[in-house]
Coordinates of C-alpha atoms in Angstrom, one line a residue:
X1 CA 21.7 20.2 26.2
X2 CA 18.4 21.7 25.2
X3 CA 19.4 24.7 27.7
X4 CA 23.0 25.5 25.8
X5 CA 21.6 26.0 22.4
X6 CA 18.9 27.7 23.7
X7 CA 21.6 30.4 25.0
X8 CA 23.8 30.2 22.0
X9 CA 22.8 32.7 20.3
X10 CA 22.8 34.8 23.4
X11 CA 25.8 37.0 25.6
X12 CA 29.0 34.7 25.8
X13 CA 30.9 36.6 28.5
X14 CA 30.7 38.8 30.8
X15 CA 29.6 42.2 30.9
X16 CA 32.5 44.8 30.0
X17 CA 31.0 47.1 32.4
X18 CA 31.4 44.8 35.8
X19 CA 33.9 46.2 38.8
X20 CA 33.6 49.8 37.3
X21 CA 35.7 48.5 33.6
X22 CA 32.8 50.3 31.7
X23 CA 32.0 54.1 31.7
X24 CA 32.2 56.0 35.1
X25 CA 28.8 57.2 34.7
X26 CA 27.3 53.6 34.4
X27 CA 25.4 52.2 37.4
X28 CA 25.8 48.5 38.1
X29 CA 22.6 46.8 38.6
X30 CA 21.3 43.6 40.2
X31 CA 18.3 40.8 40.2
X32 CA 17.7 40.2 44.0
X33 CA 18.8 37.4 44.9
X34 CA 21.3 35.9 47.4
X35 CA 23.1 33.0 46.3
X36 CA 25.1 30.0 48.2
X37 CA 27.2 27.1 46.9
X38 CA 26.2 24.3 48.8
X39 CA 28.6 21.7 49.5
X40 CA 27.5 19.0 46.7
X41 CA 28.7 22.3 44.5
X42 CA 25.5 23.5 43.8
X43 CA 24.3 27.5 44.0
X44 CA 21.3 27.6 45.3
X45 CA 19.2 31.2 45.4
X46 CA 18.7 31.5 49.6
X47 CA 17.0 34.5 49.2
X48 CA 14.9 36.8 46.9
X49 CA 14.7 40.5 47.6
X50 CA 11.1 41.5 47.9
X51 CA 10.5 44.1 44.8
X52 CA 13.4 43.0 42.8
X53 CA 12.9 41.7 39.1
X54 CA 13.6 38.1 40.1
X55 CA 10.7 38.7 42.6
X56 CA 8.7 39.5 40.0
X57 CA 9.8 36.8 38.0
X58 CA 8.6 34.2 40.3
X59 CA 11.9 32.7 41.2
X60 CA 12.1 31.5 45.0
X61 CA 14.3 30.8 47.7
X62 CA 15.3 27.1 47.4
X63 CA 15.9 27.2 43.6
X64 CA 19.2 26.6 41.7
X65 CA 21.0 28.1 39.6
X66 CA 21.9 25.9 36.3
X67 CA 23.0 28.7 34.1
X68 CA 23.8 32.6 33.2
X69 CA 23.1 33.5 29.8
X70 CA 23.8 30.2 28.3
X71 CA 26.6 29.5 30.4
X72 CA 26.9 26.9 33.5
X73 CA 27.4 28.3 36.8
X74 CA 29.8 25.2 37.9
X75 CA 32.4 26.2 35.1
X76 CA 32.0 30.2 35.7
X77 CA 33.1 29.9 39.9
X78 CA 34.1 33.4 40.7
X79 CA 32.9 35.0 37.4
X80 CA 29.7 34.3 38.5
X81 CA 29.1 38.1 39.6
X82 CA 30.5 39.1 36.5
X83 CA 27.6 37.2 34.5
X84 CA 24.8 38.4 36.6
X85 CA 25.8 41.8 37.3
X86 CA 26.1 44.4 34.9
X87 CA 25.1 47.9 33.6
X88 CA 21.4 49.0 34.9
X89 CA 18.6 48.5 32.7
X90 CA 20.5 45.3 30.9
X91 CA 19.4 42.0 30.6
X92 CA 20.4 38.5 31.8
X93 CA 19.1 35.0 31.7
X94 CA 18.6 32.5 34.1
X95 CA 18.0 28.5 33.8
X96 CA 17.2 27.3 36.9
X97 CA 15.9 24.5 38.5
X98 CA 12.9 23.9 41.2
X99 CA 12.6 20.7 43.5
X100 CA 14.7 18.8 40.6
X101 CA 12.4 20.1 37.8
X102 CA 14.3 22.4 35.0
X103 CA 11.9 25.6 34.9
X104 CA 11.5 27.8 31.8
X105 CA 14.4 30.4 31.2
X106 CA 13.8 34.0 33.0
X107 CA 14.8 37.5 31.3
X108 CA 15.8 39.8 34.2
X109 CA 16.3 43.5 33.6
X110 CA 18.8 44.6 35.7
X111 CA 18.4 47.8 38.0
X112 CA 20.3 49.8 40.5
X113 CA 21.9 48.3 42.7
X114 CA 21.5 50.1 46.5
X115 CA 21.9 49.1 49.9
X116 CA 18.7 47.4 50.3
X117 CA 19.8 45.3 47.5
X118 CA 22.7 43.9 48.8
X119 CA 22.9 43.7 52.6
X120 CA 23.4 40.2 53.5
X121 CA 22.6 39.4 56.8
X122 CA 25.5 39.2 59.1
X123 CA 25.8 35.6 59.7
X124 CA 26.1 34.6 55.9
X125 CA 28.3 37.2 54.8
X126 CA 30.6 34.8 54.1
X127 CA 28.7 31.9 52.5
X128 CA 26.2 34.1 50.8
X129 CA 26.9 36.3 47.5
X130 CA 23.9 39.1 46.6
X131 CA 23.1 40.0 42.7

């Protein structure tokens, strides 16, 4: 697909520095957003967090998640962290799609993550993953 070997030339795994594997000194950073598979196996974004770059980068609540830095979010399943997270002041790339349309690829720096971040409200805790 257009969206594959638009990646191609891009990351092809995860970051070395995900779940502390990288340099001690290395803070893990984040997009904002919250992100659900649904039960036709999609992962849907069900929340942005005000101020973060994918705030700023227009994505919304209600959008899906196609792929991470050329590669599809179905095949990655738990990696998926691994792809979007990484070292602080990286960057990743989303494909997503809006109301069925395919929207242009967004570049996210990553930054800090803190607790503001990555609270997830108590009732989807366990349906809900933050980035």
């Amino acid at each position: 697909s257009s969206l594959q070997s638009y990646f191609s030339q891009g990351q092809s795994g995860p970051s070395a520095h995900a779940y502390g594997r990288g340099p001690a000194h290395e803070m893990i950073g984040g997009v904002g957003i919250h992100v659900q598979r649904t039960s036709l196996g999609f992962h849907e974004i069900t929340k942005v967090v005000q101020g973060a770059p994918a705030d700023y980068a227009g994505v919304k609540a209600g959008d899906v998640l196609r792929f991470v830095d050329g590669n599809s979010v179905q095949e990655l399943g738990a990696e998926l962290h691994d792809y979007i997270c990484g070292p602080a002041g990286t960057c990743v790339q989303l494909a997503l799609e809006r109301n069925g349309l395919e929207l242009p690829i967004v570049r996210l720096r990553r930054e800090a993550v803190g607790a503001s971040t990555t609270q997830v409200p108590a009732g989807l805790q366990r349906m809900a993953k933050s980035y």
